mmCIF file of C-alpha atoms in Angstrom:
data_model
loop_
_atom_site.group_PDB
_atom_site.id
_atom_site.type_symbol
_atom_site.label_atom_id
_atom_site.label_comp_id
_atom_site.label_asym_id
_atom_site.label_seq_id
_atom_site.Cartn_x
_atom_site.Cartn_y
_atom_site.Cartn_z
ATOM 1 C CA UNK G 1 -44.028 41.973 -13.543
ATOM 2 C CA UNK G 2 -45.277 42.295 -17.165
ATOM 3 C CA UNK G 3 -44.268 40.467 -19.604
ATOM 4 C CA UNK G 4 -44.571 41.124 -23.449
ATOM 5 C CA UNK G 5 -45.615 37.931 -24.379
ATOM 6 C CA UNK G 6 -48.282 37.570 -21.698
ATOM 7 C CA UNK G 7 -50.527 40.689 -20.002
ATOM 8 C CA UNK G 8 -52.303 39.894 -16.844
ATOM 9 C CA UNK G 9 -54.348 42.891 -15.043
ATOM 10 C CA UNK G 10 -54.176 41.033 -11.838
ATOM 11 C CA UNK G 11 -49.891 40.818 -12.420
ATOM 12 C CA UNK G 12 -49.132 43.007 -9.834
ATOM 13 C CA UNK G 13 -48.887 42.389 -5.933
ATOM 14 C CA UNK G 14 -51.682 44.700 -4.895
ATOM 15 C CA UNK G 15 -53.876 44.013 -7.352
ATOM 16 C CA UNK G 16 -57.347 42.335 -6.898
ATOM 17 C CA UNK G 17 -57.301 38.446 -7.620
ATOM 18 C CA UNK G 18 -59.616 37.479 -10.869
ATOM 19 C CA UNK G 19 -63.092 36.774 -9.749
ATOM 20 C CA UNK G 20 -64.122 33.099 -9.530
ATOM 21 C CA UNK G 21 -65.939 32.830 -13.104
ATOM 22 C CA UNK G 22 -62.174 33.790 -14.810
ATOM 23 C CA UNK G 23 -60.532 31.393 -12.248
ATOM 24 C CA UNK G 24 -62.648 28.711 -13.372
ATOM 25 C CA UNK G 25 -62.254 29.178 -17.280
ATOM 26 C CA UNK G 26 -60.942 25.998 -18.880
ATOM 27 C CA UNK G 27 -60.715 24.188 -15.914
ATOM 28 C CA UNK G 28 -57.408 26.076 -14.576
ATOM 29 C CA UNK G 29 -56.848 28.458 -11.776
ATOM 30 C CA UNK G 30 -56.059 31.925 -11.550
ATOM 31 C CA UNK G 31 -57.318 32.908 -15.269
ATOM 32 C CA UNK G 32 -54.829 30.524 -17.114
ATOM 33 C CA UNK G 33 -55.770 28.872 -20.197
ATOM 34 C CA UNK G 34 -54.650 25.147 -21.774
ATOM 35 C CA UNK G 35 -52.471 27.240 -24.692
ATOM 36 C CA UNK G 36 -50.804 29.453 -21.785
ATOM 37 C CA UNK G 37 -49.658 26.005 -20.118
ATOM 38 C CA UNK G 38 -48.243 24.415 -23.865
ATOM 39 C CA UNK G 39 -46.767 28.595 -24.348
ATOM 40 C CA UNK G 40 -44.900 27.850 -20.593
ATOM 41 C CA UNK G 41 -43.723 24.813 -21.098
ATOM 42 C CA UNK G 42 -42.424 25.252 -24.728
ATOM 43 C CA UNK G 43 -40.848 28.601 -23.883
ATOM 44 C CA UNK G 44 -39.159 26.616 -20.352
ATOM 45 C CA UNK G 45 -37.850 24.108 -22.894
ATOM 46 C CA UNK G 46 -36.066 26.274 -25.054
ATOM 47 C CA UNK G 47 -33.632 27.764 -22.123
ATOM 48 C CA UNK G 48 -32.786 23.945 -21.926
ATOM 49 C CA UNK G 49 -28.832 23.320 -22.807
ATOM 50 C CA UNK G 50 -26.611 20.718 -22.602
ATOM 51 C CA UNK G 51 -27.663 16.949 -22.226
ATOM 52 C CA UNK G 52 -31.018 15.914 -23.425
ATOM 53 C CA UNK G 53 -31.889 12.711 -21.534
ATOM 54 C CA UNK G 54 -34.866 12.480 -22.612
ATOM 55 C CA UNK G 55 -37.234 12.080 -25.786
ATOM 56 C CA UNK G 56 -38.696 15.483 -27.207
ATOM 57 C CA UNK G 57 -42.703 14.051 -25.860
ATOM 58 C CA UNK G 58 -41.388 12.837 -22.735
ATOM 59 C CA UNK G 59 -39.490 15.930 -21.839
ATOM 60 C CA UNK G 60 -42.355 18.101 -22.871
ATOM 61 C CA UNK G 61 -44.142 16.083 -20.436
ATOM 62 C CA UNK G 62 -41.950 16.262 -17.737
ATOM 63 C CA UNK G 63 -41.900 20.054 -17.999
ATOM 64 C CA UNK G 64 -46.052 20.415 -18.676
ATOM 65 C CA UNK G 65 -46.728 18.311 -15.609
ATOM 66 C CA UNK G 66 -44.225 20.837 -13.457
ATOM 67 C CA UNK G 67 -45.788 23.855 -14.636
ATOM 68 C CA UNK G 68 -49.134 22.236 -13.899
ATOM 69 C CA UNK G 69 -48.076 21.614 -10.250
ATOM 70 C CA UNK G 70 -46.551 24.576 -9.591
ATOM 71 C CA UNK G 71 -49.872 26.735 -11.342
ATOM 72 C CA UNK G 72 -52.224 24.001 -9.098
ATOM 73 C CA UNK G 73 -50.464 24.621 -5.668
ATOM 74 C CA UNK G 74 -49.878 28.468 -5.886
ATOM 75 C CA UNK G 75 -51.756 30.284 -3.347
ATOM 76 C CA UNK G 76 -52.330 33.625 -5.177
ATOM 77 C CA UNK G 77 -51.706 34.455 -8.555
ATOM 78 C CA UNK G 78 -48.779 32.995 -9.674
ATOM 79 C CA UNK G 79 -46.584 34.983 -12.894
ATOM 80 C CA UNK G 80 -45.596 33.356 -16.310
ATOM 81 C CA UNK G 81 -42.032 34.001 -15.452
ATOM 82 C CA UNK G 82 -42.654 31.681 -12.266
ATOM 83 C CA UNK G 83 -44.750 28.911 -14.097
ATOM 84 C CA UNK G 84 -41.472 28.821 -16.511
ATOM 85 C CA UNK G 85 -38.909 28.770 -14.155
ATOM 86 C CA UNK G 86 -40.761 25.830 -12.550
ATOM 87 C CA UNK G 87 -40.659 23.573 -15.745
ATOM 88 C CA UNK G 88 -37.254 24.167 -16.426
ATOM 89 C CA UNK G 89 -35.928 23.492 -13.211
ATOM 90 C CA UNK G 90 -37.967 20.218 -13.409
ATOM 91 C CA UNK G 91 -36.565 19.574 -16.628
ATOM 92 C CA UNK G 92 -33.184 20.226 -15.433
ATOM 93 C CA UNK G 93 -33.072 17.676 -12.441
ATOM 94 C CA UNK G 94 -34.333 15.002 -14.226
ATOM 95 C CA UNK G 95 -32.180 15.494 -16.461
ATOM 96 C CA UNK G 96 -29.374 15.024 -13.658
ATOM 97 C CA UNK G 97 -31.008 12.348 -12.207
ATOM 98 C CA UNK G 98 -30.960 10.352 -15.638
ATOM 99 C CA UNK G 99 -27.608 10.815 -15.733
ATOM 100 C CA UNK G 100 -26.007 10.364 -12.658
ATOM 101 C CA UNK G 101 -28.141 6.465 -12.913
ATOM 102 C CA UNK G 102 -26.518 6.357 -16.089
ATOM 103 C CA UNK G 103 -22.967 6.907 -15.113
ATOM 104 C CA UNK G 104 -22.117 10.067 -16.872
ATOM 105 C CA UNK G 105 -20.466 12.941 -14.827
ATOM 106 C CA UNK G 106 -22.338 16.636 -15.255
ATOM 107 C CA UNK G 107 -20.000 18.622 -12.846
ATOM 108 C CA UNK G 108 -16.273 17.888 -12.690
ATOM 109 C CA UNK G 109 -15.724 16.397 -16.354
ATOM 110 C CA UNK G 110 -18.970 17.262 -18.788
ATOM 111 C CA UNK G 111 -19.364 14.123 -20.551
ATOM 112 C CA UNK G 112 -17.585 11.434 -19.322
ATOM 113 C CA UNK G 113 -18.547 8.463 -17.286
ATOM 114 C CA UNK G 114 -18.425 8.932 -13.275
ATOM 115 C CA UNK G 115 -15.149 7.068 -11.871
ATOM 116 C CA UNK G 116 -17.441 5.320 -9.272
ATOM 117 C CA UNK G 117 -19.805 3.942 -12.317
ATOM 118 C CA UNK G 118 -17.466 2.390 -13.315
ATOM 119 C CA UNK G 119 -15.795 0.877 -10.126
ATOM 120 C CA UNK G 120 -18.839 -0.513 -9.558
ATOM 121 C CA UNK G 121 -20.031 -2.232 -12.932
ATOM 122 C CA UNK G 122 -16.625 -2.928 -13.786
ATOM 123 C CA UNK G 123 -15.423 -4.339 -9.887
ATOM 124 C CA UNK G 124 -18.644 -4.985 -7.984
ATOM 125 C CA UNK G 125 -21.069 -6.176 -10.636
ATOM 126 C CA UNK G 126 -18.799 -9.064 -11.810
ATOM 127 C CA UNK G 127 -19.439 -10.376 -8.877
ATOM 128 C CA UNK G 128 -22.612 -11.157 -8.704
ATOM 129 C CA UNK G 129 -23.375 -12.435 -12.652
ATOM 130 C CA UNK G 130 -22.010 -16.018 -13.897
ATOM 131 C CA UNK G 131 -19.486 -15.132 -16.765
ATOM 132 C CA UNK G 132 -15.753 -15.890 -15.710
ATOM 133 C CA UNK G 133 -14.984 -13.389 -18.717
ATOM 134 C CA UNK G 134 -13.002 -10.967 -16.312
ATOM 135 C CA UNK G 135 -11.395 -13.223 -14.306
ATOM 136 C CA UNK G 136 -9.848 -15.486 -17.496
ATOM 137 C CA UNK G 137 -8.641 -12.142 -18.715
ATOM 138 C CA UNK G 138 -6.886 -10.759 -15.781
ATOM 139 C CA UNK G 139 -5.269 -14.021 -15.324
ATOM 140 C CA UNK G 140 -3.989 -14.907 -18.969
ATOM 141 C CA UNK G 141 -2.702 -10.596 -19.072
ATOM 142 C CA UNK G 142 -0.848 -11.596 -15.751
ATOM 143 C CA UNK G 143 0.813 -14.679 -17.284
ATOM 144 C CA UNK G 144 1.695 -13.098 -20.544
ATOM 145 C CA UNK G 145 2.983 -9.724 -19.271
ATOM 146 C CA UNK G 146 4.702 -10.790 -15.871
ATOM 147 C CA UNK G 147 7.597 -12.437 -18.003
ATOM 148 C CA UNK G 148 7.906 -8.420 -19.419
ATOM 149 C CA UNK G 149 9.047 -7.132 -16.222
ATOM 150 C CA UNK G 150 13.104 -7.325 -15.016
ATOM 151 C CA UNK G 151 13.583 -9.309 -12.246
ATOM 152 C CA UNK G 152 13.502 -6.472 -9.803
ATOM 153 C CA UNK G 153 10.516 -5.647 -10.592
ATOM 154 C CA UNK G 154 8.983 -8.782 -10.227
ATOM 155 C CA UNK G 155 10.792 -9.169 -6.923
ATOM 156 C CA UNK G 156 9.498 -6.003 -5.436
ATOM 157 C CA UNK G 157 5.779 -6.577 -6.998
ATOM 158 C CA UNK G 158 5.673 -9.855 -5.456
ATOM 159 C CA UNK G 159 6.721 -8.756 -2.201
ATOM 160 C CA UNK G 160 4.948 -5.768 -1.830
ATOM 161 C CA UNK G 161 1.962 -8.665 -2.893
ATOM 162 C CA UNK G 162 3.018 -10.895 -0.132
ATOM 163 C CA UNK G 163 3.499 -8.267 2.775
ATOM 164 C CA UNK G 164 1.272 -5.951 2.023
ATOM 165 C CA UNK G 165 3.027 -2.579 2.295
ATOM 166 C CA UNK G 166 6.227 -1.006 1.201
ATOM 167 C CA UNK G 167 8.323 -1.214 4.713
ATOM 168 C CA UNK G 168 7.136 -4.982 5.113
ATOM 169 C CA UNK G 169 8.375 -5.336 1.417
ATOM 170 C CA UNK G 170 11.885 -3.235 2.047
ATOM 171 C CA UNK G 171 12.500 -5.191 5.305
ATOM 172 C CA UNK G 172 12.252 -8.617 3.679
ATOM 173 C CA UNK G 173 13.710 -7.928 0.593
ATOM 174 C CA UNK G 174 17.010 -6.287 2.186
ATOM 175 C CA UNK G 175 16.368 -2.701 0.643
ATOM 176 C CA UNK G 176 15.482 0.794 1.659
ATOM 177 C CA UNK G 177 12.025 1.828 1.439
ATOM 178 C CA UNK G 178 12.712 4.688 -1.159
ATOM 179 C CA UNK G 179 14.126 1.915 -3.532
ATOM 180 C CA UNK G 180 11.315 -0.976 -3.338
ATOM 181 C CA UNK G 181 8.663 2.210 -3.793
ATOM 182 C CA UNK G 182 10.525 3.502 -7.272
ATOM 183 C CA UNK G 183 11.033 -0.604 -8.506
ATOM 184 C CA UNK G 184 7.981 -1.549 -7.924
ATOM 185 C CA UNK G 185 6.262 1.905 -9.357
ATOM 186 C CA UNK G 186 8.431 1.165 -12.341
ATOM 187 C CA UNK G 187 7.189 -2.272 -12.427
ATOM 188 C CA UNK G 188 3.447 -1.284 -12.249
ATOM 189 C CA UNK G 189 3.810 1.622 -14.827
ATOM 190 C CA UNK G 190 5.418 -1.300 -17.066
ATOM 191 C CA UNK G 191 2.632 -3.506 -16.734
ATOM 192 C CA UNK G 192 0.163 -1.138 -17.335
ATOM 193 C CA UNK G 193 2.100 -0.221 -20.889
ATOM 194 C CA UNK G 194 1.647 -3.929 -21.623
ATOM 195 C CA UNK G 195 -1.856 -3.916 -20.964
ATOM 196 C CA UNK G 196 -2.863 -1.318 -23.080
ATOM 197 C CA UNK G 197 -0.316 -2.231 -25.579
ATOM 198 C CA UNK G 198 -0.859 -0.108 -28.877
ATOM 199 C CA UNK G 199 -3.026 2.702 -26.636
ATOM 200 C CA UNK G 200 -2.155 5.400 -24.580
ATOM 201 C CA UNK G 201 -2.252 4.274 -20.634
ATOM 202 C CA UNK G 202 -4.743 5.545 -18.917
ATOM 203 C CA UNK G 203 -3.977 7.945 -15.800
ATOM 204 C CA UNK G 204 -4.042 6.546 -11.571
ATOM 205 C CA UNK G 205 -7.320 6.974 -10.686
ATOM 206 C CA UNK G 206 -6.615 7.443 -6.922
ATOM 207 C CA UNK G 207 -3.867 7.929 -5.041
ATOM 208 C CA UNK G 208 -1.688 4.825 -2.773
ATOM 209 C CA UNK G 209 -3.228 5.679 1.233
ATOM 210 C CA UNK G 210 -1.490 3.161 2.551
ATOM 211 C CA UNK G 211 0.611 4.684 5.808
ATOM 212 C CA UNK G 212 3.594 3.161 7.645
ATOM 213 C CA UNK G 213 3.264 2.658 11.314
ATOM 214 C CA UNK G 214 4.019 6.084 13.192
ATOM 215 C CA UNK G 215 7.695 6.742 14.405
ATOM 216 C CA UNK G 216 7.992 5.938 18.427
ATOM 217 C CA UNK G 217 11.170 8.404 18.903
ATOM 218 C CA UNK G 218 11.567 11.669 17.441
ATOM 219 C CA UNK G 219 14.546 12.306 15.081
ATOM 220 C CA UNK G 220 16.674 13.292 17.969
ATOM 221 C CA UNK G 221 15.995 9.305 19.415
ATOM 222 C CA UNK G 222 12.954 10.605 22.396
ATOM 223 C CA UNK G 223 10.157 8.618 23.094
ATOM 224 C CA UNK G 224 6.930 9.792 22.068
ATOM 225 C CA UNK G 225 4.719 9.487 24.634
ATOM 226 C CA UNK G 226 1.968 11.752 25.630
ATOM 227 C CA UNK G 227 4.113 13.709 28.016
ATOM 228 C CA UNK G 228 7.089 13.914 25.898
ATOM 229 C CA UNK G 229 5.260 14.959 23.000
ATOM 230 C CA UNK G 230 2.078 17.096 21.493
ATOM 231 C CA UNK G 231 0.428 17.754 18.331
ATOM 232 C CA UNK G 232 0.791 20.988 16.459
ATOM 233 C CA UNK G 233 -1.353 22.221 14.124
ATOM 234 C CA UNK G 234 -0.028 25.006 11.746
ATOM 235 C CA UNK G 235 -1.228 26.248 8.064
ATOM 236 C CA UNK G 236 1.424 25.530 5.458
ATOM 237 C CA UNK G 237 1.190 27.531 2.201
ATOM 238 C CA UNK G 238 -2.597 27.768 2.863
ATOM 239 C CA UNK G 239 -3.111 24.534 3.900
ATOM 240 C CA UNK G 240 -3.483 23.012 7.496
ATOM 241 C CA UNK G 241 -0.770 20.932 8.772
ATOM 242 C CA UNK G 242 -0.211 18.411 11.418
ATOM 243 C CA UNK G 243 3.589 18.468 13.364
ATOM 244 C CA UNK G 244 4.838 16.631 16.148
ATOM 245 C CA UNK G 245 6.422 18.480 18.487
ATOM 246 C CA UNK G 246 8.905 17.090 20.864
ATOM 247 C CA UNK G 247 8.708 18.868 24.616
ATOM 248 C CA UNK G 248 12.099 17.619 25.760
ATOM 249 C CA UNK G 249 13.596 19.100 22.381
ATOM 250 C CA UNK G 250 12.152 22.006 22.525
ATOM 251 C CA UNK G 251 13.191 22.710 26.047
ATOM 252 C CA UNK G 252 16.735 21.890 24.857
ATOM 253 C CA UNK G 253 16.444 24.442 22.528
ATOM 254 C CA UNK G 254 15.415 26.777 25.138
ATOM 255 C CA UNK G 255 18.036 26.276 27.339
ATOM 256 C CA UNK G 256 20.627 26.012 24.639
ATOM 257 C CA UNK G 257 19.082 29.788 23.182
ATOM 258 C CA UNK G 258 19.210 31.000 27.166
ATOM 259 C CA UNK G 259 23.255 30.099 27.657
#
């Protein structure tokens, strides 16, 4: 491959490699000059877009040392277009690397800060350092805004606190599932207003993976037990699905469809 900016007789695959006095000119291999290295690596950083991580010198030097390696462990001639495409990958994943120690998230959303950065310095990290700062704030917001929720809200929060999930909660409190799960989801939503009173609350993060125990009788009142029952697995508007499938059921059905 020629390239206008760079002519090397030796550029083609069957071509004769330079002989040893043009290999050893300057101190580089295969004919390459100290300017062709600073023309490589400047040319490699100007296809660089997006974050810059890094200092102009130290990025230049990131990408230089690259192109060096990559000219320095070639074994034949290697082409300019090569030498390039090895700084600016370099450049590239360091760049990454810099930012994924830094917290900030270059595939799903450009330009914010990773969710699990900040679980960790803002959950984890705590933890281990000696201010109380989080914990006084957490408790005085729960103090000043728990007297902001109705009662049935603070009923349902402080049983779904107490037991741990929203049956447990239901059960004690008297009330259907469905009902604790939209009080205390109205509660939460509440409190969250409160906290960032005079800002716009921020969206869940994650979703609630807590599961309730699985059924022991299928709707029709069978036991499940391995012989009465199997697992199913269908694809439901493109999506895999898991169903329960009832053997004495469906042999009613069977005999009910043969009468």
């Amino acid at each position: 491959m020629q390239l206008t900016y760079y002519v090397a007789p030796w550029d083609a695959d069957d071509a004769e490699q330079p002989p040893e006095e043009v290999q050893a000119r300057d101190g580089l291999r295969w004919g390459y000059v100290a300017a062709d290295l600073d023309r490589f690596t400047r040319m490699a950083l100007s296809r660089q877009i997006g974050l810059l991580a890094f200092a102009p010198a130290e990025r230049y030097e990131i990408v230089w040392s690259a192109v060096a390696l990559a000219l320095y462990e070639a074994d034949r001639q290697p082409a300019p277009a090569d030498l390039i495409t090895a700084g600016w990958q370099a450049i590239t994943v360091a760049i990454q690397t810099e930012a994924r120690h830094h917290g900030r998230d270059l595939i799903r959303h450009k330009g914010t800060t990773r969710r699990s950065y900040v679980m960790y310095w803002d959950a984890a990290a705590p933890r281990h350092i000696s201010s109380p700062e989080n914990g006084i704030v957490e408790r005085l917001a729960v103090d000043q805004i728990w007297p902001m929720l109705t009662a049935g809200q603070q009923e349902a929060l402080a049983a779904l606190a107490v037991h741990g999930s929203v049956a447990a909660a239901a059960q004690a409190l008297g009330k259907s599932t469905a009902a604790v799960h939209v009080i205390a989801r109205a509660g939460r939503l509440r409190f969250k207003q409160w906290w960032h009173e005079g800002e716009t609350p921020s969206l869940p993060w994650g979703r609630d993976r807590r599961r309730s125990e699985p059924a022991t009788h299928c709707p029709a009142g069978h036991e499940r037990t391995s012989e009465t029952s199997y697992i199913k697995h269908t694809m439901w508007r493109g999506k895999p699905k898991r169903q329960i499938v009832c053997r004495i059921c469906r042999e009613e059905r069977r005999a009910g469809g043969r009468s």
